[in-house]
Tab-separated table of C-alpha atoms in Angstrom:
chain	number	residue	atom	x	y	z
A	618	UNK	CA	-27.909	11.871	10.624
A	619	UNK	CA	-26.685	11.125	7.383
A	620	UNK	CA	-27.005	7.461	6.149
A	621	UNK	CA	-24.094	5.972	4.443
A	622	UNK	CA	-25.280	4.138	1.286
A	623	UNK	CA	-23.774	1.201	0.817
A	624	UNK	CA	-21.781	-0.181	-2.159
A	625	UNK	CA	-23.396	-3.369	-3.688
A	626	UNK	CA	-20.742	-3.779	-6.899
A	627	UNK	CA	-17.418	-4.597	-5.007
A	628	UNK	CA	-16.138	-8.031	-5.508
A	629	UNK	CA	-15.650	-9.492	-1.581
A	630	UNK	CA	-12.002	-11.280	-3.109
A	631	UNK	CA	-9.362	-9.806	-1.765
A	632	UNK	CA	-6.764	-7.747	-3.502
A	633	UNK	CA	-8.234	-9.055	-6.773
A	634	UNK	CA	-10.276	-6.540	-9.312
A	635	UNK	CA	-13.662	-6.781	-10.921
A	636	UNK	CA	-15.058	-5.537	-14.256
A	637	UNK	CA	-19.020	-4.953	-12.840
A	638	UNK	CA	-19.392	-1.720	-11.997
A	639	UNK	CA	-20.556	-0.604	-8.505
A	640	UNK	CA	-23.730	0.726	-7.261
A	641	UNK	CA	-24.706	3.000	-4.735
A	642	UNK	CA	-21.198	4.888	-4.332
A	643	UNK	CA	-21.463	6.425	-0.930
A	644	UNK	CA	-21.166	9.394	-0.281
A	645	UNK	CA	-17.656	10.729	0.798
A	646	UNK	CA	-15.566	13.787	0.363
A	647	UNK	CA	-12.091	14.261	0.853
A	648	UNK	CA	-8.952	11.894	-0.229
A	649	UNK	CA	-5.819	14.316	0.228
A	650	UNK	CA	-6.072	13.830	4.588
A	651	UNK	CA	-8.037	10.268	4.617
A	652	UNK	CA	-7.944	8.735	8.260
A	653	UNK	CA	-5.011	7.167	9.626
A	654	UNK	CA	-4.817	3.134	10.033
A	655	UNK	CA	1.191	-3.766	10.799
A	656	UNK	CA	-1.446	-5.716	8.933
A	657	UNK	CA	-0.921	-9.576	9.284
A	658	UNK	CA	-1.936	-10.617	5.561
A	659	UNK	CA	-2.552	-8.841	2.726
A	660	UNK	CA	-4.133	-10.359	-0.629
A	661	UNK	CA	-2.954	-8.771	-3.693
A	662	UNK	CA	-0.286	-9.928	-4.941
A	663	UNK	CA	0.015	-8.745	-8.510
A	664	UNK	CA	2.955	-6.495	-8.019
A	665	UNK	CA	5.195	-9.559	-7.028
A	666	UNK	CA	5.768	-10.424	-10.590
A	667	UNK	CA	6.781	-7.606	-11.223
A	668	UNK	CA	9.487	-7.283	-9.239
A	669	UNK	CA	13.347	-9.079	-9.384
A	670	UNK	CA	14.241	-12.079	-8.307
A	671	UNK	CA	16.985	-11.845	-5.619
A	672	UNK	CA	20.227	-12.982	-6.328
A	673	UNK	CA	21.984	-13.940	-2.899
A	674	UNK	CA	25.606	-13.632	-1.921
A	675	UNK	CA	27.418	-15.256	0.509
A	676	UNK	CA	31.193	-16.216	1.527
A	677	UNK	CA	32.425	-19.354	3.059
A	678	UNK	CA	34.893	-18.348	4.575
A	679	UNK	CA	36.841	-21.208	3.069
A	680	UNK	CA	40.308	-20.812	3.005
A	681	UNK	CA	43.848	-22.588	2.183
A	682	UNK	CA	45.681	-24.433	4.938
A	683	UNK	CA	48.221	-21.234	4.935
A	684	UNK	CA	45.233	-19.163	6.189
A	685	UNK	CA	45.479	-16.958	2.814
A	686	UNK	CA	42.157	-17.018	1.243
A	687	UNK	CA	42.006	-18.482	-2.305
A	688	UNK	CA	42.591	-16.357	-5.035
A	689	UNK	CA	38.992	-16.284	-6.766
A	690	UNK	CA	38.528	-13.920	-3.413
A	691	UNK	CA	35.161	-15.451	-3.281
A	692	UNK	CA	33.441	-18.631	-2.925
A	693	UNK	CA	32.546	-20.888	-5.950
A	694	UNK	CA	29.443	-22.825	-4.219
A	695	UNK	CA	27.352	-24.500	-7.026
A	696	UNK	CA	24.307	-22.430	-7.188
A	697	UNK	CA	25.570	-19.514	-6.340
A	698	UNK	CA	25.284	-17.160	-9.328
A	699	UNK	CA	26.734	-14.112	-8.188
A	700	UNK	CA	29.831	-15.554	-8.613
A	701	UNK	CA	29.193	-17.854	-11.287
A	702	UNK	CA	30.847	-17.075	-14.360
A	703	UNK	CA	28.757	-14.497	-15.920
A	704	UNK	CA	27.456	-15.293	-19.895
A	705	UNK	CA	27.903	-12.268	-21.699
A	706	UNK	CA	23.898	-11.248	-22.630
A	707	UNK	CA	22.520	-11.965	-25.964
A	708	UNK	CA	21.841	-8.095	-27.870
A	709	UNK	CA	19.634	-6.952	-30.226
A	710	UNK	CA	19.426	-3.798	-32.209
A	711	UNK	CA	15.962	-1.547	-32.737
A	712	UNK	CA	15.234	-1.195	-36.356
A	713	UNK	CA	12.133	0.251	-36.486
A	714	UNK	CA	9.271	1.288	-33.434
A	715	UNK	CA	7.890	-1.135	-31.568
A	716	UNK	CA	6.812	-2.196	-27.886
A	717	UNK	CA	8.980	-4.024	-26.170
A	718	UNK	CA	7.037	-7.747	-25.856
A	719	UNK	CA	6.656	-7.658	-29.501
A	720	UNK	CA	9.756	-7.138	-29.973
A	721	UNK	CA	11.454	-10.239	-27.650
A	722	UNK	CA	8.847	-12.489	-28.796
A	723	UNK	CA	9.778	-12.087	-32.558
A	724	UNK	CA	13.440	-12.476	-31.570
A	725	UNK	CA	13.747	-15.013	-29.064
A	726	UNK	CA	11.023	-17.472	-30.219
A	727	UNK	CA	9.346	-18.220	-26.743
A	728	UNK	CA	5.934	-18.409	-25.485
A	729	UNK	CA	4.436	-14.850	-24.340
A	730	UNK	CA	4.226	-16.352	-20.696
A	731	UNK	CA	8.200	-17.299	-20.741
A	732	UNK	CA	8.851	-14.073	-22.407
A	733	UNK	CA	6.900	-11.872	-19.228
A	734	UNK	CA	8.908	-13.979	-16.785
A	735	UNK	CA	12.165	-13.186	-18.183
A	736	UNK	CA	10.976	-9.669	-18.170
A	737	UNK	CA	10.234	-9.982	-14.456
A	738	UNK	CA	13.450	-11.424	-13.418
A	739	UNK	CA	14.931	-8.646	-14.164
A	740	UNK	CA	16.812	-10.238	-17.327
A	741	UNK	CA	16.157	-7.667	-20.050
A	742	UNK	CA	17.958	-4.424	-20.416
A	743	UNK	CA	17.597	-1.307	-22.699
A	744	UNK	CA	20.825	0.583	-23.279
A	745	UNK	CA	21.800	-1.019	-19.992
A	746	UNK	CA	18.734	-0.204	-17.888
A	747	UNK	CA	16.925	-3.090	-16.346
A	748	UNK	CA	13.334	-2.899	-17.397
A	749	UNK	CA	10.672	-5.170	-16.757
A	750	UNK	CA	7.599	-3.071	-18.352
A	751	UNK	CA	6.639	-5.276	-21.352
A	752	UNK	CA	4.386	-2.396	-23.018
A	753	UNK	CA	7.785	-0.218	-22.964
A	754	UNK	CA	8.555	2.259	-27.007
A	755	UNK	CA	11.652	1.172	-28.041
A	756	UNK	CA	13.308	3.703	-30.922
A	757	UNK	CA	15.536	2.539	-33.414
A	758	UNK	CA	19.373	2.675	-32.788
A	759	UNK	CA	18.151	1.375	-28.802
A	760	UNK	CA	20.281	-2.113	-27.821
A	761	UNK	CA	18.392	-4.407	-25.808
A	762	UNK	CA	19.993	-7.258	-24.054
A	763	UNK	CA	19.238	-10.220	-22.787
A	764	UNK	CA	21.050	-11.691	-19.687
A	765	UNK	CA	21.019	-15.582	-18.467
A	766	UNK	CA	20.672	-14.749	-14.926
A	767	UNK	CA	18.392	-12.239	-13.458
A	768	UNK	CA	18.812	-9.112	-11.904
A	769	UNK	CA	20.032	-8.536	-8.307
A	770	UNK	CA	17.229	-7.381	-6.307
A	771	UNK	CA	17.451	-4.474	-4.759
A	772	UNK	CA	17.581	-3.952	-0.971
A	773	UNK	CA	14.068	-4.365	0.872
A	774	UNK	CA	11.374	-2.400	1.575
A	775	UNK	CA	10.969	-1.179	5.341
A	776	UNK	CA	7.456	-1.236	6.440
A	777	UNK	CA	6.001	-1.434	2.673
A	778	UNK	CA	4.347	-4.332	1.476
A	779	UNK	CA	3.312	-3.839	-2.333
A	780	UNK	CA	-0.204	-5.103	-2.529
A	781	UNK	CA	-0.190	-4.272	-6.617
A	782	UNK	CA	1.322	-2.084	-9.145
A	783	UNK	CA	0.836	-1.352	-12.845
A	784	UNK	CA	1.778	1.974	-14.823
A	785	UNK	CA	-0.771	3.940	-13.293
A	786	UNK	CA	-1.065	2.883	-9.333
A	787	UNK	CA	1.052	1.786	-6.621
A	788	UNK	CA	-1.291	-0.058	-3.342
A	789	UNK	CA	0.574	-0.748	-0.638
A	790	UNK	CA	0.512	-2.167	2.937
A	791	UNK	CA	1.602	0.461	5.584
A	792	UNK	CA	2.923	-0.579	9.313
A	793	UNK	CA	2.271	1.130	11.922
A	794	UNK	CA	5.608	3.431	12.751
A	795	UNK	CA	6.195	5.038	9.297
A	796	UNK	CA	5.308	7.653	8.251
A	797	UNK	CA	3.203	8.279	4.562
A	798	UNK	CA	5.460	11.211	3.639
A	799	UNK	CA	7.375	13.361	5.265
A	800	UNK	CA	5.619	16.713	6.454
A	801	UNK	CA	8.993	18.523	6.160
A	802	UNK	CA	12.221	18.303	3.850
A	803	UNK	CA	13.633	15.945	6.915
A	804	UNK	CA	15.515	13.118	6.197
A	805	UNK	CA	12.713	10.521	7.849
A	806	UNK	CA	11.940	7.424	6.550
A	807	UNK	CA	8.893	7.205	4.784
A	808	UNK	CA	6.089	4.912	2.819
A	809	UNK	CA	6.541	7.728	-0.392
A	810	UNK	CA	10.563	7.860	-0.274
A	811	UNK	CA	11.185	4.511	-0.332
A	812	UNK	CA	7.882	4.022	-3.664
A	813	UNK	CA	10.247	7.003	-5.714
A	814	UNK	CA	13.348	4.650	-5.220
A	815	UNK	CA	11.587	2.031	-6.487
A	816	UNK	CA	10.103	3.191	-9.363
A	817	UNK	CA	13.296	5.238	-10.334
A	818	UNK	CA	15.072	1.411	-10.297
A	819	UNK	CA	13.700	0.875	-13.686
A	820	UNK	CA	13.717	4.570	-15.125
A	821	UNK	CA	15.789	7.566	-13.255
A	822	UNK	CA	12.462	9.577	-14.782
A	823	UNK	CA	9.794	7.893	-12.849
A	824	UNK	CA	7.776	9.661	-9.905
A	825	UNK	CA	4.767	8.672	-7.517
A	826	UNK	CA	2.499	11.293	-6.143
A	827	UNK	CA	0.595	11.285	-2.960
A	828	UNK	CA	-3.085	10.657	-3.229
A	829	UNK	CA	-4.219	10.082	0.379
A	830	UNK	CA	-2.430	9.262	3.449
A	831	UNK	CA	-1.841	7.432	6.385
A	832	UNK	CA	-0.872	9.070	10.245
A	833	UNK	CA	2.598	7.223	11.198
A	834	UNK	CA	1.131	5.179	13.971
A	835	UNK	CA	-1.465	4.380	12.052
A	836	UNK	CA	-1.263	0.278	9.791
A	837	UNK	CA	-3.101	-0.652	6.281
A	838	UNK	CA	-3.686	-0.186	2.932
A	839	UNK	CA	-3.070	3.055	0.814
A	840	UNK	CA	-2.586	3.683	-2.457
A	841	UNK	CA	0.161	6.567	-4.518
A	842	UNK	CA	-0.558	7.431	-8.119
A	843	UNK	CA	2.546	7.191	-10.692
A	844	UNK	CA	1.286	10.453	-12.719
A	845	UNK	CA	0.322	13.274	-11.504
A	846	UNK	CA	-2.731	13.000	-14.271
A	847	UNK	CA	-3.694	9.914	-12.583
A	848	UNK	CA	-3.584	11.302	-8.748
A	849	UNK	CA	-5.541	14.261	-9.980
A	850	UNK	CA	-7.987	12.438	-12.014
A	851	UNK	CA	-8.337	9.830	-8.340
A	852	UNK	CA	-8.771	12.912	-6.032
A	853	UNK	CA	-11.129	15.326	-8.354
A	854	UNK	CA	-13.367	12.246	-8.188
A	855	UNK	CA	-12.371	10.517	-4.903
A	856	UNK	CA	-16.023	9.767	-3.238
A	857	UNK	CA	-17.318	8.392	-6.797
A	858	UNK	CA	-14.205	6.536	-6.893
A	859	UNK	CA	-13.931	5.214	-3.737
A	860	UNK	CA	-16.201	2.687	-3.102
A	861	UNK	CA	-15.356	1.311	0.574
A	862	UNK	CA	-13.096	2.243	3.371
A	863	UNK	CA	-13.200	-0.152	6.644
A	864	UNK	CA	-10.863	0.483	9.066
A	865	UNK	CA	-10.369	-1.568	12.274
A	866	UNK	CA	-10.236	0.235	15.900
A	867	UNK	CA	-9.219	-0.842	18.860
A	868	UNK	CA	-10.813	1.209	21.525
A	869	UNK	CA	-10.632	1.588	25.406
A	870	UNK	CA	-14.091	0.607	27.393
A	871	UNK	CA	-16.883	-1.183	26.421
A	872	UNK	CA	-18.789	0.264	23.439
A	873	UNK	CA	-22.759	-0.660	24.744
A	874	UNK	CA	-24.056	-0.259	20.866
A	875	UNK	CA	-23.867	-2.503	18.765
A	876	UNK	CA	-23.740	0.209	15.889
A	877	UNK	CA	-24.403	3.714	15.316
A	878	UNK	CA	-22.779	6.993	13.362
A	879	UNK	CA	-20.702	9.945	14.936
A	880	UNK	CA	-21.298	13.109	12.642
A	881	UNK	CA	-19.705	16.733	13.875
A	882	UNK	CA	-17.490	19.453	12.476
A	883	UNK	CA	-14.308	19.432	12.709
A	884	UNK	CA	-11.858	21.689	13.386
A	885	UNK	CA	-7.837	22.573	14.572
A	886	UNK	CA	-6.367	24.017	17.385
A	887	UNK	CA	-2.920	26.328	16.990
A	888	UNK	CA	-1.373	22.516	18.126
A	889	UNK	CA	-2.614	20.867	15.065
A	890	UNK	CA	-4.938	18.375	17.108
A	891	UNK	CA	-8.298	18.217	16.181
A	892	UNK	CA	-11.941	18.985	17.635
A	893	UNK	CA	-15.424	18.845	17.071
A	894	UNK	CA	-17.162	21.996	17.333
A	895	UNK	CA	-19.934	22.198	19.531
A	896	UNK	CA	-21.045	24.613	16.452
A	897	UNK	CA	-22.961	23.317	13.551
A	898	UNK	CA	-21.494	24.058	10.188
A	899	UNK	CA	-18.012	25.556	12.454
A	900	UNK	CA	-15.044	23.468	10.512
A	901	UNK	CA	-15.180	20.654	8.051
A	902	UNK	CA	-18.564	17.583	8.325
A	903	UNK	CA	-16.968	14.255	9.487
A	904	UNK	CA	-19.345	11.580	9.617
A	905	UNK	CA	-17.841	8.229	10.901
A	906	UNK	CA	-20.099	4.901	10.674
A	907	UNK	CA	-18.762	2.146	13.283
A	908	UNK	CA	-20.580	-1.503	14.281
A	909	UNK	CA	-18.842	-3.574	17.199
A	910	UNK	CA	-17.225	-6.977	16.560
A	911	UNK	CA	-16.057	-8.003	19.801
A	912	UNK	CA	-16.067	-6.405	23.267
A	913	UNK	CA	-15.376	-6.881	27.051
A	914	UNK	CA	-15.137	-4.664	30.381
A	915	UNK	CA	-11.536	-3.275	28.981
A	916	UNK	CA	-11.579	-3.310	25.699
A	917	UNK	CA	-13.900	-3.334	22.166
A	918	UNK	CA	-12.895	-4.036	19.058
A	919	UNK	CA	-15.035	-1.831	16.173
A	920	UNK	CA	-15.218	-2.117	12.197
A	921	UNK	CA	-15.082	1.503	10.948
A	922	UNK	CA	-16.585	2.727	8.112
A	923	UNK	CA	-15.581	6.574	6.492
A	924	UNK	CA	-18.243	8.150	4.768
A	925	UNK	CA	-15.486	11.141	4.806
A	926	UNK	CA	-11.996	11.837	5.143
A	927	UNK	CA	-10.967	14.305	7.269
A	928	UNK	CA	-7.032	14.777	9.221
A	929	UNK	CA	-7.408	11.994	12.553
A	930	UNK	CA	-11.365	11.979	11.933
A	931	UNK	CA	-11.685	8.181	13.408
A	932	UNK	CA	-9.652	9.558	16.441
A	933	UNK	CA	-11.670	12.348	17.190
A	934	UNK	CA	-14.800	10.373	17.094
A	935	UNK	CA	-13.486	7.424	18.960
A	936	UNK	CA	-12.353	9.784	21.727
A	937	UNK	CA	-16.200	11.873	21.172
A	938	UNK	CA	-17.890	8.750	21.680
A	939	UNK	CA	-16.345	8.372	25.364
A	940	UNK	CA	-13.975	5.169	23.840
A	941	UNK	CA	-10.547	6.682	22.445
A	942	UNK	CA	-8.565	4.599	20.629
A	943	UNK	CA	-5.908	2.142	22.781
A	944	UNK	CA	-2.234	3.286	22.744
A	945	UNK	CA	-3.723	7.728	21.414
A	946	UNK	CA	-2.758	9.505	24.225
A	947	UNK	CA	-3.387	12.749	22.131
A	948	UNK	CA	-7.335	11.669	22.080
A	949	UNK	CA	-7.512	10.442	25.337
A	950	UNK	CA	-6.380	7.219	25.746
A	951	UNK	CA	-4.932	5.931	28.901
A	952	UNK	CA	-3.502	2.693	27.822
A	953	UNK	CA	-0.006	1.754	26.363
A	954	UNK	CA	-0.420	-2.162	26.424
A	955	UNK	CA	-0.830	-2.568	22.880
A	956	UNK	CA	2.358	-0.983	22.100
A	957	UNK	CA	1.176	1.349	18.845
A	958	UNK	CA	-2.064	3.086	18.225
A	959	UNK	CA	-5.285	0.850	17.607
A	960	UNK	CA	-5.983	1.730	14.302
A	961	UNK	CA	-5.944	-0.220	10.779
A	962	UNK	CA	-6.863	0.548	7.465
A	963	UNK	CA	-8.209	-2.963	6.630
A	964	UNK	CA	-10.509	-2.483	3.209
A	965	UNK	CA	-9.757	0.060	0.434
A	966	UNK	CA	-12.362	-0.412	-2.781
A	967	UNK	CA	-12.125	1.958	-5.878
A	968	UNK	CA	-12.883	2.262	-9.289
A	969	UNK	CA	-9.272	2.262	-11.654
A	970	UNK	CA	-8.627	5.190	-12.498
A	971	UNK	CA	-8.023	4.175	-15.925
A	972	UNK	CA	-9.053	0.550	-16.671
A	973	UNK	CA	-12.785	1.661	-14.568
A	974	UNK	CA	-12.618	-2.061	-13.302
A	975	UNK	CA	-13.335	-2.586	-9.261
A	976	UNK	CA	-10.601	-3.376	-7.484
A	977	UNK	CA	-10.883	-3.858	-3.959
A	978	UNK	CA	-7.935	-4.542	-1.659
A	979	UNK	CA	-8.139	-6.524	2.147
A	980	UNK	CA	-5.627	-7.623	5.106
A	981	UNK	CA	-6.588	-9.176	7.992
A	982	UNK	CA	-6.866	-7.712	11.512
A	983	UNK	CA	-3.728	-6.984	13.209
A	984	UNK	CA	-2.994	-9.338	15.850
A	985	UNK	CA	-2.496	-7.627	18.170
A	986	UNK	CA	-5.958	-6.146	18.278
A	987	UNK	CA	-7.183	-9.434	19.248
A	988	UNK	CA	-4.577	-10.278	22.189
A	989	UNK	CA	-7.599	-8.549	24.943
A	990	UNK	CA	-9.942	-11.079	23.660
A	991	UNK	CA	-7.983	-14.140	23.790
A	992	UNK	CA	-9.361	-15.126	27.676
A	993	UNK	CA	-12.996	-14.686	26.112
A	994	UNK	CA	-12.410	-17.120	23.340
A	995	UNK	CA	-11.125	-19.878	26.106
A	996	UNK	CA	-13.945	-19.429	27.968
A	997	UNK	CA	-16.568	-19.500	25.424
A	998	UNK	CA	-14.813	-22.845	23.821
């Protein structure tokens, strides 16, 4: 049995990074088919700034006694700045090189703070793109303008949360229901689609690239590189990298030990579900550490460690062990209750890929998971 070594240097914060650099990375193999796993909270928040403000719209409805509506065609409320009257945006010509903070601090005189919030309101445009990167080469004979009201944000996210972003890493918050990326040139909705429309908001030119994924019914955090240097440089080195993966699992039964580790060799059948092989060395080593947190006659619920990352490992196990996951009838479970599969990708710790600082991001456990356990907590209060 191998034993997972365990990382001392990860800051326990959530969602925020750390410059000390870990210890004892563990050791795990495998990023581009890492397990599967709605998350109530997240706690990064980073990439908020970052994004637009919203500018809402809305009508009154408000009309002249004759019934005709009023000429403006829309409806003046104070407040209201989409149909405020718009101040044309102050412009200013590139002379010479130069990054694009530099640049708005030497010309409009504010503080660096007021200058990065204007940038991420969405008030600053090159040639008439909206750009909020402050580290952004401008070339002379480039206009930059500067509006009074910010940007209208663009429509939301479905099932994405963005956890944090910079110029080299998207992390994001998955539900359970969508899928990572689409296996096919379909038209589905997915986690990756929606990041390229994003990041193609600010510059038609911009791309994300897959680094690991999530299955569809499967909830938590996962991260997309915005190079494809950086998603090489994070999977040629993803189990030095990666310093902690904890998933959550819901699982049918009660699991009698407290803790334990599930190694086989896995393997897939013509119907793309996977196996273990009664074989040794048959397939691809999964080794799956778990440690229950709360059980009864129906249900446990287990913290679930990766030590590798291989397609629907934590199912396979789950189901190995005699305990499939709640709500997987392909690995054996016989309940629906829950409504989704009981899986969560709760902790994701790695090393930047270019800063080398610790960053480690955490949500909370899903709800839902905890719904079997509710009569247990009444009774032990």
């Amino acid at each position: 049995m191998n034993t997972r070594k365990r990382s001392t240097g990860h800051s326990s914060s959530k969602g925020k990074s750390s410059n000390r650099p870990s210890a004892g990375r563990s050791q795990r193999s495998g990023a581009s088919s890492a397990e599967s796993s709605r998350s109530s909270a997240s706690t990064s928040r980073t990439a908020d700034k970052n994004k637009p403000l919203a500018a809402k719209s809305s009508t009154t409805g408000n009309q002249a006694r004759s019934g005709k509506a009023k000429s403006s065609g829309a409806s003046k409320r104070s407040g209201n700045s989409y149909y405020r009257k718009q101040e044309p945006p102050r412009q200013y010509q590139v002379t010479e090189p130069e990054e694009l903070l530099p640049f708005l601090l030497k010309h409009l005189k504010d503080g660096r703070n007021a200058v990065k919030s204007i940038l991420g309101r969405g008030q600053v445009s090159v040639d008439e793109k909206v750009v909020t990167k402050f580290n952004l080469a401008l070339t002379p004979g480039q206009t930059v303008s500067i509006s009074k009201e910010g940007a209208v944000a663009a429509p939301s996210m479905s099932g994405v949360n963005i956890l944090h972003e910079d110029n080299d890493i998207i992390v994001i918050r998955k539900e359970a229901g969508l899928l990572s990326i689409a296996a096919d040139r379909s038209n589905d909705l997915t986690a990756y689609r929606q990041l390229m429309e994003h990041v193609r908001r600010t510059n038609p030119n911009n791309r994300i690239f897959v680094v690991h994924r999530l299955d569809r019914d499967t909830s938590g955090v996962m991260m997309f590189a915005k190079s494809e240097e950086v998603q090489q440089k994070l999977q040629n080195n993803w189990k030095d990298n990666v310093q902690d993966r904890v998933y959550v699992a819901l699982v049918e039964g009660a699991v009698s030990k407290e803790e334990g580790t599930i190694s086989s060799w896995l393997k897939e059948t013509k119907t793309l579900k996977m196996y273990s092989s009664p074989r040794a060395n048959d397939g691809q080593h999964a080794i799956t550490h778990y440690k229950r947190l709360k059980s009864n006659r129906e249900f446990s619920l287990l913290e679930v460690r990766l030590e590798t990352g291989r397609k629907n490992q934590i199912r396979v196990h789950m189901e190995d062990l005699g305990h499939p996951i709640a709500g997987d009838k392909k690995y054996g479970a016989r309940t629906r209750d829950l409504g989704r599969l009981g899986l969560h990708a709760r902790v994701l710790s790695f090393i930047h890929p270019t800063t080398d600082k610790l960053m480690t991001f955490e949500t909370d456990i899903p709800k839902q998971f905890l719904y079997p356990f509710r009569a247990d907590n009444a009774t032990a209060e």
